Coordinates of C-alpha atoms in Angstrom, one line a residue:
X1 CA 4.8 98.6 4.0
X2 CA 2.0 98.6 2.0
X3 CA 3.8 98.0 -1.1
X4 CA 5.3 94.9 0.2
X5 CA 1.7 93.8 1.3
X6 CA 0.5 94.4 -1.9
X7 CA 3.3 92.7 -3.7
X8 CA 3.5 89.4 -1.1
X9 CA -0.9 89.6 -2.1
X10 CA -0.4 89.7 -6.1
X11 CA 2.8 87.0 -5.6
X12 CA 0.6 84.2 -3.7
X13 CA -2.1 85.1 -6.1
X14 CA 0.0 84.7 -9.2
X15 CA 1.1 81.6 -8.0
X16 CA -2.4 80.3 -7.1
X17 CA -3.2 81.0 -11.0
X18 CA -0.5 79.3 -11.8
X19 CA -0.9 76.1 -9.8
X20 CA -4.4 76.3 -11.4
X21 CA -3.3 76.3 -15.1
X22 CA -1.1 73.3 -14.7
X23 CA -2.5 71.0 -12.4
X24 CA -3.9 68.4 -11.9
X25 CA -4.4 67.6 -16.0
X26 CA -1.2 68.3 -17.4
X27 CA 0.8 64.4 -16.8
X28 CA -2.5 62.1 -16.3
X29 CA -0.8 59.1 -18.0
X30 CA 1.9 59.9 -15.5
X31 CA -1.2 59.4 -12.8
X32 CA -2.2 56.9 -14.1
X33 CA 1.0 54.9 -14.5
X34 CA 0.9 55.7 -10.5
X35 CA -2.0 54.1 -10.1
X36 CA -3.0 57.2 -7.5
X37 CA -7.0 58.8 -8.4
X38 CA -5.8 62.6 -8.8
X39 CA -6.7 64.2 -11.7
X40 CA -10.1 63.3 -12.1
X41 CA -12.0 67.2 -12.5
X42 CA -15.4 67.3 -14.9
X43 CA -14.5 68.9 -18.1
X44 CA -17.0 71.1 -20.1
X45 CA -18.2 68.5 -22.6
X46 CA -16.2 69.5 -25.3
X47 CA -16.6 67.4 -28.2
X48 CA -13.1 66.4 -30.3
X49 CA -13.1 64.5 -33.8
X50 CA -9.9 63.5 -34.8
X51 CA -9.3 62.9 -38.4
X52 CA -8.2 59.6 -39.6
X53 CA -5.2 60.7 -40.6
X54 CA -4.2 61.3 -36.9
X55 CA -5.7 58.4 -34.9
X56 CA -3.1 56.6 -33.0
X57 CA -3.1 53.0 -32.3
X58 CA -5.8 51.1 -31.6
X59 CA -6.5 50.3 -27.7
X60 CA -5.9 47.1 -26.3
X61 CA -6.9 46.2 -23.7
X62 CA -8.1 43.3 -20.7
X63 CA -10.0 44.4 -17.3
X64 CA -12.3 42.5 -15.2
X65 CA -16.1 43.0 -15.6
X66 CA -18.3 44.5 -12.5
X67 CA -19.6 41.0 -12.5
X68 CA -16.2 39.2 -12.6
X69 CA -16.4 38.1 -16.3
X70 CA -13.5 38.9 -18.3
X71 CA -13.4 41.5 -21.0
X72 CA -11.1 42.8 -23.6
X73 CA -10.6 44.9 -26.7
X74 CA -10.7 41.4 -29.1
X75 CA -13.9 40.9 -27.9
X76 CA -15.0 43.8 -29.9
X77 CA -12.7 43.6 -33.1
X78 CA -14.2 45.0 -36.4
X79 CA -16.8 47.5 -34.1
X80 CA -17.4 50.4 -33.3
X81 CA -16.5 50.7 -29.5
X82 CA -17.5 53.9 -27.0
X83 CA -15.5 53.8 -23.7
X84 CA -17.0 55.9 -20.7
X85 CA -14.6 56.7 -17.9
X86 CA -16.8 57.1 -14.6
X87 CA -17.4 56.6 -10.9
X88 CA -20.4 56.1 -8.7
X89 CA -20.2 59.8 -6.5
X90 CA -19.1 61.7 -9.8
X91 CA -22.1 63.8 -10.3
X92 CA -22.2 64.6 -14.3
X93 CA -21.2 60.7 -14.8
X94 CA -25.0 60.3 -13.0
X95 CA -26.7 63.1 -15.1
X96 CA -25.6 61.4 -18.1
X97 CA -26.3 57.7 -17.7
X98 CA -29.5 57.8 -18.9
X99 CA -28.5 59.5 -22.2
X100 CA -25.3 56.6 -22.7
X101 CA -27.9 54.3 -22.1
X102 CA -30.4 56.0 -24.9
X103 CA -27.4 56.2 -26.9
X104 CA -26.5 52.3 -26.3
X105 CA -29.8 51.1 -27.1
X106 CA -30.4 53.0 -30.4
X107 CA -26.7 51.9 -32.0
X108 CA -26.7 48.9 -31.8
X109 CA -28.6 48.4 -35.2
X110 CA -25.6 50.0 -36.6
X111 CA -23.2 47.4 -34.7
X112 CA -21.8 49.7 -32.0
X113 CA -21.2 48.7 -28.5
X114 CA -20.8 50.5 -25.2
X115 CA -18.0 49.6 -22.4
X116 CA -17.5 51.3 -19.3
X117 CA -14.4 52.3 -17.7
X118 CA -14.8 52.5 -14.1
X119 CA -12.2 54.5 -12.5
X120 CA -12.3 54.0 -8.5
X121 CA -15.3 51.5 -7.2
X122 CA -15.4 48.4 -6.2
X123 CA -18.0 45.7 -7.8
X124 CA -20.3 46.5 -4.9
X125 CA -20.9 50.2 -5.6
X126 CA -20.3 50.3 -9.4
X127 CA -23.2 47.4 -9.9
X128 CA -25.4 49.4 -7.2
X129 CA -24.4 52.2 -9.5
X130 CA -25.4 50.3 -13.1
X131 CA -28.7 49.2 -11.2
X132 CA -30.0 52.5 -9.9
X133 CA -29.3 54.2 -13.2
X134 CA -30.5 51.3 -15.5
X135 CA -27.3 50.4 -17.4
X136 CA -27.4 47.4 -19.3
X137 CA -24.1 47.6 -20.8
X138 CA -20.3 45.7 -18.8
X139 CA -17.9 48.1 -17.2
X140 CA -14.2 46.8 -16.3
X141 CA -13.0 48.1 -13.0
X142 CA -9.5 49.7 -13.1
X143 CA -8.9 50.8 -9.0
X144 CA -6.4 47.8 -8.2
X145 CA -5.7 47.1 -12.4
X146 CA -2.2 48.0 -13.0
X147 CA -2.5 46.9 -16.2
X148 CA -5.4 48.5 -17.7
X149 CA -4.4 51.8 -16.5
X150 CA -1.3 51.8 -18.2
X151 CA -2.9 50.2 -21.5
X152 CA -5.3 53.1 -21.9
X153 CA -2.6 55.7 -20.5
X154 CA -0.5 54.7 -23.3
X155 CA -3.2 55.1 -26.1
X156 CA -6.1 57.6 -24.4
X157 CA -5.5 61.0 -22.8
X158 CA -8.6 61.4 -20.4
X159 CA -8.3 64.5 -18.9
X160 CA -11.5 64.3 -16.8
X161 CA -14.3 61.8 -15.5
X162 CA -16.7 61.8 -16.9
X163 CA -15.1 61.3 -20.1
X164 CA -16.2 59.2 -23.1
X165 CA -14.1 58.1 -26.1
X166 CA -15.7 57.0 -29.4
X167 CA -13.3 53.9 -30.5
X168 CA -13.5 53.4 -34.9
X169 CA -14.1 49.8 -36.2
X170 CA -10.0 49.2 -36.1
X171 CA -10.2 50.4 -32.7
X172 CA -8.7 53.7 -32.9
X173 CA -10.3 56.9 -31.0
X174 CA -11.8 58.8 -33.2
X175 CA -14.0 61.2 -30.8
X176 CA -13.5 62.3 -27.3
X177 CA -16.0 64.6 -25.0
X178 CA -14.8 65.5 -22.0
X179 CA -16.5 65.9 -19.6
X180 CA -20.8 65.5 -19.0
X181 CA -22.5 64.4 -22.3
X182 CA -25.5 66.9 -22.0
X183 CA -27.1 65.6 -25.8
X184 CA -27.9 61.9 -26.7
X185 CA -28.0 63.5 -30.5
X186 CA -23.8 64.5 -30.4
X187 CA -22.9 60.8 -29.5
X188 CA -24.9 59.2 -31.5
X189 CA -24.0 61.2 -34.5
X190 CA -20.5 60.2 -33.4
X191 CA -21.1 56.7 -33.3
X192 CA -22.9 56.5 -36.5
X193 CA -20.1 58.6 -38.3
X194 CA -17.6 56.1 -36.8
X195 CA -19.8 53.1 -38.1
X196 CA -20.8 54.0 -41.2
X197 CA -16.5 55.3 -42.1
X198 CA -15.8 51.6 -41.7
X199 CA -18.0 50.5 -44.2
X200 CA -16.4 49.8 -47.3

C-alpha cells in the first residue's frame, strides 16, 4: 500500500515537472496567432545578441497608437528601433520604465527610437500607465489587433512580458532581454552597438 502511495506521489509530481518544463512558452506564436493572453511569465532578464549572420527578416508592422495615431515599422526605416512588450499590472514592466525612459532619452543623439508594444490594455489604462511612469515615447496596443500579433509572431519570439527587442537599422532583431531590464548601461550599450553597425 505504501508503495502504491508513494508511486501515485512521485507520478503526479513527475508530471507537475513536466507540465512546468513545457508550458506556457513553448508555442507563443501559436498564442499569439489565437489572439488569447497566456503565456505572458517574467523571464530573468537574459540578454541575447544575435549575430548578423542569423537575423531574420526585418519586422513589419502597423498598430494603433495609445492616442489613436497610427504607427508602423516604415515610419522608422534606416533606425535603430527597440520594441518593449508590456502591460499596466505587470510588475517588472513598472520597475523598469524609468530605466527605458533613461535609455530613450540618452539615444536618441545616436538616432535610436523607442516603441512600445502593449500587450492587453486598453488606451485608458496604458496612457494612465505612460503618465504615472513618465514615458514620453508611442506604444501600439495589440489586445483586439489580429494583425499585429501575427506580424510580430511571425518575426519575434517573446517568450515573456516584460520583454524588449533591440531592432538593427534594416529592422532586423538584433538583441532580445527577456524579462525586467535591471541596468540602463546593457540597453544602451545594445542600442549603440546596433547604431553605430549600421554606419557605413
Amino acid at each position: 500500500m505504501k508503495r502504491r502511495l508513494l508511486a501515485a506521489v512521485l507520478a503526479v509530481g513527475l508530471a507537475a515537472g513536466l507540465a512546468a518544463c513545457t508550458s506556457p512558452n513553448d508555442d507563443l506564436a501559436g498564442q499569439y496567432r489565437e489572439g488569447d493572453n497566456k503565456g505572458f511569465i517574467s523571464g530573468d532578464g537574459t540578454v541575447t545578441e544575435i549575430p548578423v549572420a542569423d537575423r531574420g527578416e526585418p519586422l513589419e508592422f502597423t498598430g494603433t497608437a495609445v492616442d489613436g495615431s497610427a504607427i508602423s515599422s516604415a515610419d522608422y526605416a534606416g533606425q535603430v528601433l527597440v520594441l518593449n512588450f508590456w502591460y499596466a499590472q505587470c510588475g517588472p514592466c513598472r520597475a523598469e520604465a524609468p530605466l527605458l525612459e533613461q535609455v530613450y532619452t540618452d539615444t536618441q543623439a545616436v538616432g535610436a527610437d523607442f516603441l512600445g508594444i502593449n500587450i492587453y490594455d486598453g488606451p485608458e489604462q496604458a496612457g494612465s500607465f505612460e503618465q504615472t511612469y513618465g514615458i514620453t515615447y508611442p506604444s501600439l496596443l495589440m489586445q483586439g489587433d489580429g494583425d499585429l500579433k501575427l506580424a510580430l509572431a511571425a518575426s519575434a519570439s517573446v517568450q515573456a512580458a516584460p520583454t524588449t527587442l533591440v531592432l538593427d537599422t534594416e529592422g532586423r532583431v538584433s538583441a532580445r532581454i527577456v524579462g525586467q531590464l535591471r541596468d540602463a548601461g546593457i540597453l544602451r550599450t545594445l542600442v549603440e552597438d546596433a547604431a553605430s553597425a549600421g554606419v557605413s
